[in-house]
CSV table of C-alpha atoms and ligand atoms in Angstrom, one decimal:
chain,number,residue,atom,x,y,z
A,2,UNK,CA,16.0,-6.6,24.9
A,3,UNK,CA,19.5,-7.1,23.9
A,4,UNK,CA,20.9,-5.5,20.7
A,5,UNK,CA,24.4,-6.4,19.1
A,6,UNK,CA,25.4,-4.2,16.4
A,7,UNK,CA,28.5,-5.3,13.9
A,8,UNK,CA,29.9,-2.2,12.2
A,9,UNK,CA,33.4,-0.8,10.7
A,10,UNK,CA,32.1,2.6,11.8
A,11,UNK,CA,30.8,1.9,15.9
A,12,UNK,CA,30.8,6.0,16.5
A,13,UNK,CA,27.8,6.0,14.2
A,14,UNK,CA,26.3,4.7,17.1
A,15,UNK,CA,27.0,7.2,20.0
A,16,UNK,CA,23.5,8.5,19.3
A,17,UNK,CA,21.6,5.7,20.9
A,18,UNK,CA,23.5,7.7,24.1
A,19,UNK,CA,21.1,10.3,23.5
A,20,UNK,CA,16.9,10.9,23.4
A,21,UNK,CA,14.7,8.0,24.1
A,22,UNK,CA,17.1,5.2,23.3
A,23,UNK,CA,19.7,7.0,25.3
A,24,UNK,CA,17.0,6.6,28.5
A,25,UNK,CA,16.2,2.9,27.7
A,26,UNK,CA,19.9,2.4,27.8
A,27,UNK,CA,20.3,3.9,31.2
A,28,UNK,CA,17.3,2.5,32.7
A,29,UNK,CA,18.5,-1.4,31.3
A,30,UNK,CA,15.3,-1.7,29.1
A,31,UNK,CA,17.9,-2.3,26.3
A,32,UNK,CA,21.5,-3.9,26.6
A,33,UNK,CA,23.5,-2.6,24.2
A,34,UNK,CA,27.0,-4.1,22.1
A,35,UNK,CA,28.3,-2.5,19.1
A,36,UNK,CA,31.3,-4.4,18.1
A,37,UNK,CA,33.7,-3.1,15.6
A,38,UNK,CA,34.0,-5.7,12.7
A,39,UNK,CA,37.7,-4.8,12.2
A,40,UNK,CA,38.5,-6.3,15.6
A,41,UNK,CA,37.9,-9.8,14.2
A,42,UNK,CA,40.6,-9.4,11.5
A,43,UNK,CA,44.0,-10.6,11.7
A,44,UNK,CA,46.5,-8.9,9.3
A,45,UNK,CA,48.3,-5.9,9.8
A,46,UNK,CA,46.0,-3.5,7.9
A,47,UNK,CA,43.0,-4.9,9.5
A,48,UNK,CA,40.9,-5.8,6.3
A,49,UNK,CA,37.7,-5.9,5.5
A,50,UNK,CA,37.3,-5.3,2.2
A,51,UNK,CA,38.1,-7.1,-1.3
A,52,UNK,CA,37.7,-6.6,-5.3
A,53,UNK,CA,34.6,-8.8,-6.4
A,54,UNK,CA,34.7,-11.7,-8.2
A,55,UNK,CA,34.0,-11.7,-11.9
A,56,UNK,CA,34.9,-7.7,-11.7
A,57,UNK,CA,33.1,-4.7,-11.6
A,58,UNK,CA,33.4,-1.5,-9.5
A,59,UNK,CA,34.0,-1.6,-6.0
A,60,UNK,CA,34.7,-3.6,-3.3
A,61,UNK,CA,32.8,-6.2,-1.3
A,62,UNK,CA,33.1,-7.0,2.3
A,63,UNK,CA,34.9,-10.3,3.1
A,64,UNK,CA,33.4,-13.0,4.5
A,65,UNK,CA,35.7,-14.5,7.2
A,66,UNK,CA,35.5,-11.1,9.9
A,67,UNK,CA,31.8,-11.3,9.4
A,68,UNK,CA,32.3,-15.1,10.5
A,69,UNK,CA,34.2,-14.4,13.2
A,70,UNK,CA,32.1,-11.3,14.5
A,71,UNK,CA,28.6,-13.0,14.2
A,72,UNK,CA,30.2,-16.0,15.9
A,73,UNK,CA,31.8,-13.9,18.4
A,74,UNK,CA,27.9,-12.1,19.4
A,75,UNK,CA,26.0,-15.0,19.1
A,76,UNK,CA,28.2,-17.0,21.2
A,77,UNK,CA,28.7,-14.2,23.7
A,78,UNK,CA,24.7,-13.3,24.7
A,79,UNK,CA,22.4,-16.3,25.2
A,80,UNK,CA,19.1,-14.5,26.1
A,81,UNK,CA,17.2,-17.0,27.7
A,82,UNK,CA,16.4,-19.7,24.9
A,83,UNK,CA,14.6,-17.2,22.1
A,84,UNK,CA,16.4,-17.4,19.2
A,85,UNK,CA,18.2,-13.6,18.1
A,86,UNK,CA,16.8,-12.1,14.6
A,87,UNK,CA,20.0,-11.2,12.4
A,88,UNK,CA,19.1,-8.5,10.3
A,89,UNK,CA,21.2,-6.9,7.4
A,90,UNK,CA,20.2,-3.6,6.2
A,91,UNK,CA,20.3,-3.7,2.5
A,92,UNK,CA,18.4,-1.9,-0.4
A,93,UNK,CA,17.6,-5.5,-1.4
A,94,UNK,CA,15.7,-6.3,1.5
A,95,UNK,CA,11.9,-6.7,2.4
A,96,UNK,CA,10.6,-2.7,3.1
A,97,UNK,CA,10.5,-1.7,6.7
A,98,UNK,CA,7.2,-1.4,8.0
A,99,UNK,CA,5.3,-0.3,11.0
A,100,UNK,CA,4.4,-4.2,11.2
A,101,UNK,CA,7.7,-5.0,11.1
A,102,UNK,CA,8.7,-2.5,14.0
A,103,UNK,CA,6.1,-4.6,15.5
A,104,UNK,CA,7.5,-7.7,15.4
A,105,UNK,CA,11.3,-6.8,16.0
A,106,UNK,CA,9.7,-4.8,19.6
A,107,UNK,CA,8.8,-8.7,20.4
A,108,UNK,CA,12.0,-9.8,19.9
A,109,UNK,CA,14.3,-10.3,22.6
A,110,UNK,CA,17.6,-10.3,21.2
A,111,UNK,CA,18.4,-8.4,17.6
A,112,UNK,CA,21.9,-8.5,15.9
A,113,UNK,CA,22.4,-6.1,13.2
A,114,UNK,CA,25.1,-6.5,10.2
A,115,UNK,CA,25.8,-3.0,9.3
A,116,UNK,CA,27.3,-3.2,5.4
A,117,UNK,CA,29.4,-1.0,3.4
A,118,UNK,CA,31.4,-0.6,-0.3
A,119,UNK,CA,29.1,-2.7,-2.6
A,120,UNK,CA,28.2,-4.8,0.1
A,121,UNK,CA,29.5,-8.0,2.5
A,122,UNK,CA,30.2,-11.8,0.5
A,123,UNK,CA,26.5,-13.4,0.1
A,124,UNK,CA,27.7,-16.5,1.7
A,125,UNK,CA,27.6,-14.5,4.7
A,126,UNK,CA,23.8,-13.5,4.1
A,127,UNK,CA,22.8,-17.3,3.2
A,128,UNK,CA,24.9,-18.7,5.6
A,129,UNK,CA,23.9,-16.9,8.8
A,130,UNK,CA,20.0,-16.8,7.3
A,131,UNK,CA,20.4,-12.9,8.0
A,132,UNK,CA,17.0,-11.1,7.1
A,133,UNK,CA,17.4,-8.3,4.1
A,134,UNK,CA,15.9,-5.5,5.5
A,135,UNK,CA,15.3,-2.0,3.4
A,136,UNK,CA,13.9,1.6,4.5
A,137,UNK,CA,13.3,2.7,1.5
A,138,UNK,CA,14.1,3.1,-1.9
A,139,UNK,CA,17.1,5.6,-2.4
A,140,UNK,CA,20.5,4.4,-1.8
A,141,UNK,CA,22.4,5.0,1.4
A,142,UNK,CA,26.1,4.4,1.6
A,143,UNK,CA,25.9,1.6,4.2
A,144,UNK,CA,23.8,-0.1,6.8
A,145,UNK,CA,24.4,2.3,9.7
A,146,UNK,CA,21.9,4.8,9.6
A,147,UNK,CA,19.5,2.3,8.4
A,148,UNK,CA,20.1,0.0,11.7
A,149,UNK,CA,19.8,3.0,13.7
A,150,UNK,CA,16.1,3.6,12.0
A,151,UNK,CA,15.1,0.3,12.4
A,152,UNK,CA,16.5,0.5,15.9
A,153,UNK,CA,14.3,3.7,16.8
A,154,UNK,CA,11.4,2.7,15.5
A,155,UNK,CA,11.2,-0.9,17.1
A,156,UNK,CA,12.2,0.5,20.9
A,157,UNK,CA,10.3,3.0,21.0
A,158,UNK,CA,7.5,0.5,21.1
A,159,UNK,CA,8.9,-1.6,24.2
A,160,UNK,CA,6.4,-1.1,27.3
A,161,UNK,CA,8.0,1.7,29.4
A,162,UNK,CA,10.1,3.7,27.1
A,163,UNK,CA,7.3,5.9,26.0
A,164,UNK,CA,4.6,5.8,28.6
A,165,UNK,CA,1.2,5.5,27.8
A,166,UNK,CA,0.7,8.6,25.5
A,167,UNK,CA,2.3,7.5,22.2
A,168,UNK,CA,0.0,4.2,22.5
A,169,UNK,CA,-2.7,6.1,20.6
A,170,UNK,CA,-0.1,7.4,17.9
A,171,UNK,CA,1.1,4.4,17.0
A,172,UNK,CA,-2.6,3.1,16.6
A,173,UNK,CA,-3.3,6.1,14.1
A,174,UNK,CA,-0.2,4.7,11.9
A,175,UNK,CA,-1.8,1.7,12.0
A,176,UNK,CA,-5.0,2.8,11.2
A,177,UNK,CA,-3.5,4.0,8.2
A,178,UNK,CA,-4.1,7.9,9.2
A,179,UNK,CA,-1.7,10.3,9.0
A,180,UNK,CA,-1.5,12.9,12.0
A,181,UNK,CA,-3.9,15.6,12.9
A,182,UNK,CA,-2.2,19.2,13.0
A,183,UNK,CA,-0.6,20.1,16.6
A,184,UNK,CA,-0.8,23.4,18.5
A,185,UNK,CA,0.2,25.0,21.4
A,186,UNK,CA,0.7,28.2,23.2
A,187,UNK,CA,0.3,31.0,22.2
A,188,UNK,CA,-3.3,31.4,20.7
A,189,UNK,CA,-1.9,33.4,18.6
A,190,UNK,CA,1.7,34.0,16.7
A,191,UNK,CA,2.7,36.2,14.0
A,192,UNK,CA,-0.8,36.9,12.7
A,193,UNK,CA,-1.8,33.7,12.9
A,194,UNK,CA,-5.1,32.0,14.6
A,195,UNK,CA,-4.8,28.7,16.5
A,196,UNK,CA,-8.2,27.2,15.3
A,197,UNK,CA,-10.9,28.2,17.4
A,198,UNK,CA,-12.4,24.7,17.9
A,199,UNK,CA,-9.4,23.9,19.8
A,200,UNK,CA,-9.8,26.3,22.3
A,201,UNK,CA,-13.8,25.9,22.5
A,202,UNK,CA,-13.3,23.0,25.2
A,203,UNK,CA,-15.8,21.4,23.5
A,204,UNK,CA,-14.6,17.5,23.4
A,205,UNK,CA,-16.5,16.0,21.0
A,206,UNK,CA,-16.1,18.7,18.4
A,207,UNK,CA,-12.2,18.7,18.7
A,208,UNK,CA,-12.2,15.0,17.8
A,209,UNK,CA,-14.0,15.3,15.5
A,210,UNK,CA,-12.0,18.2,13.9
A,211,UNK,CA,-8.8,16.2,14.2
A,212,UNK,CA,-10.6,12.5,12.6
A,213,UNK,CA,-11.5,15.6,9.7
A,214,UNK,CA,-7.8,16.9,9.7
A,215,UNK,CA,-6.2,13.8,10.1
A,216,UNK,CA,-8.6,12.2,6.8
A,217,UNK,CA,-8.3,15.1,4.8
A,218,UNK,CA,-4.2,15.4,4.7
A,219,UNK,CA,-4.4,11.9,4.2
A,220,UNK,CA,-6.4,11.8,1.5
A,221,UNK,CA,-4.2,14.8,-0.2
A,222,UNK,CA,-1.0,13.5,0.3
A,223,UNK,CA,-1.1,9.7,0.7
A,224,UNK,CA,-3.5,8.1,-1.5
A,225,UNK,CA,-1.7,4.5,-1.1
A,226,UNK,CA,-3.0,5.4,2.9
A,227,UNK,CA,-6.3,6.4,2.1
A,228,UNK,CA,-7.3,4.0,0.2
A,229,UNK,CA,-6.2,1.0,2.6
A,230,UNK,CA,-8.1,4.0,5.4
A,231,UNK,CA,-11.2,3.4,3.2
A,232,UNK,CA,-11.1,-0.3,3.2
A,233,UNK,CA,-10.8,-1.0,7.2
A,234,UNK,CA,-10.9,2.7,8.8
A,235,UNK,CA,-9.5,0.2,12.2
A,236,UNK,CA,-8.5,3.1,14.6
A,237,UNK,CA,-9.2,6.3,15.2
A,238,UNK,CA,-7.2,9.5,16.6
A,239,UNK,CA,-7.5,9.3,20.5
A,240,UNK,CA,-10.4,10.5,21.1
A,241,UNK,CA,-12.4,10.7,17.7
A,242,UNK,CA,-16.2,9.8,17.5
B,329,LIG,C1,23.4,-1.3,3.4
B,329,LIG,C2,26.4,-0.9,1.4
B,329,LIG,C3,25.8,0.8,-0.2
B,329,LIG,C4,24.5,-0.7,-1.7
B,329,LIG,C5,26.0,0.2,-4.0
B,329,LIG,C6,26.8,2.0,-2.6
B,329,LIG,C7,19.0,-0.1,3.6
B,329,LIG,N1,17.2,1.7,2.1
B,329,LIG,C8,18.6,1.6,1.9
B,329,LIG,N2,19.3,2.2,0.9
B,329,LIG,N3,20.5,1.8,1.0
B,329,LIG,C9,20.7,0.9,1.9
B,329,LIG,C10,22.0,0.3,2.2
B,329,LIG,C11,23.1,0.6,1.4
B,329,LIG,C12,24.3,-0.1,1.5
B,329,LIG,C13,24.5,-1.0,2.5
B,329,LIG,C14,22.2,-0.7,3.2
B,329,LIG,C15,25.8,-1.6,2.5
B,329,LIG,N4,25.5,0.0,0.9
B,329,LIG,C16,25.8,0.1,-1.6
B,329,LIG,C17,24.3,-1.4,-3.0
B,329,LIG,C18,24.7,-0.5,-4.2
B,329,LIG,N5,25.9,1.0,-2.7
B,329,LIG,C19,19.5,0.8,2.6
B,329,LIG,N6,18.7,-0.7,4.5
């Protein structure tokens, strides 16, 4: 998969160097470009940014380096005929979804438009038929961090970055469970008891301990869960009954 990120801030993005992404990078699952948008101006001050029209606070991203830069990537990385998905973090946009990590792990080629100030010229947006993408409802101060969540959640799905284990996981989320409580070593610390079915060996009553766990925390914390859980209980924790 090829990524292309457009930002006025590339540093934000030294952490894909690191963890999982950091090891799909070095083992060429993922070819990465994060371009800095600033490079495509062409005054002094290297500009980005202008007061909006009709007023208000603020300022609003212009429109010709975004031009330049998304002409500059798209141009640059043909990936073997698929067309590339332009995505534009945005608190505007569609919310992020397991689904949609889904679909974008399919892709081969994603460009990402990281915004800041109030937000980049939507003749851009319409233009370039960039896809509004939100992940979640509270207001970050650009589209950086969200790219990069977006980013983590839709690699981490590509065949070989994970192996085989998380397979299950990402079934549960799908499945609309939340996760079963986790334990390891030592059976006991600081006075408290790892739960003695775990440690029974007996296989059938651990899953069924965790489907019990894994309903019941649901059921407390995520009614919106539960109740899709209830309609079409699809897949189970690894394992359950
Ligand atoms: C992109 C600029 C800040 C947005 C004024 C200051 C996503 N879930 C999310 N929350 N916030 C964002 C997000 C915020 C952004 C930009 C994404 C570019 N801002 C602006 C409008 C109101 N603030 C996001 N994905």
């Amino acid at each position: 998969m090829r990524i292309d990120i457009v930002t006025i801030f590339p540093t934000f993005f030294d952490v894909l160097d690191i963890s999982l992404l950091g090891k799909a990078r070095t083992t060429g699952l993922i070819e990465l470009g994060v371009h800095d948008l600033r490079d495509f101006t062409h005054d002094r001050h290297r500009t980005v940014d202008d007061t909006p029209y009709g007023g208000g606070a603020g300022m609003v991203m212009k429109p010709e380096p975004w031009g330049e830069a998304l002409d500059a990537v798209l141009d640059g990385a043909s990936t073997g005929g698929a067309d590339p998905v332009l995505i534009f973090p945005s608190p505007a946009g569609e919310v992020f979804t397991q689904a949609m990590a889904r679909e974008l792990a399919a892709e081969s080629h994603l460009v990402f438009g990281c915004g800041r100030y109030e937000g980049i010229d939507q003749r851009v947006i319409d233009a370039n038929a960039l896809e509004e993408l939100s992940i979640g409802d509270y207001v970050l101060s650009g589209g950086e961090l969200a790219a990069l969540v977006v980013l983590d959640a839709a690699v981490r799905l590509l065949p070989g970055v994970m192996g085989a284990a998380d397979s299950a996981t990402e079934e549960s989320f799908a499945g609309h469970l939340l996760e079963y409580p986790h334990y390891t070593r030592p059976a006991e610390w600081q006075g408290r008891r790892v739960p003695d079915v775990l440690l029974s060996g007996h296989h059938a009553a651990v899953a069924a301990w965790r489907l019990a766990e894994a309903e019941r925390i649901t059921r407390e914390r995520r009614p919106d869960l539960w109740a899709t859980y209830r309609a079409a209980p699809v897949a189970r924790p690894a394992g359950s009954p």
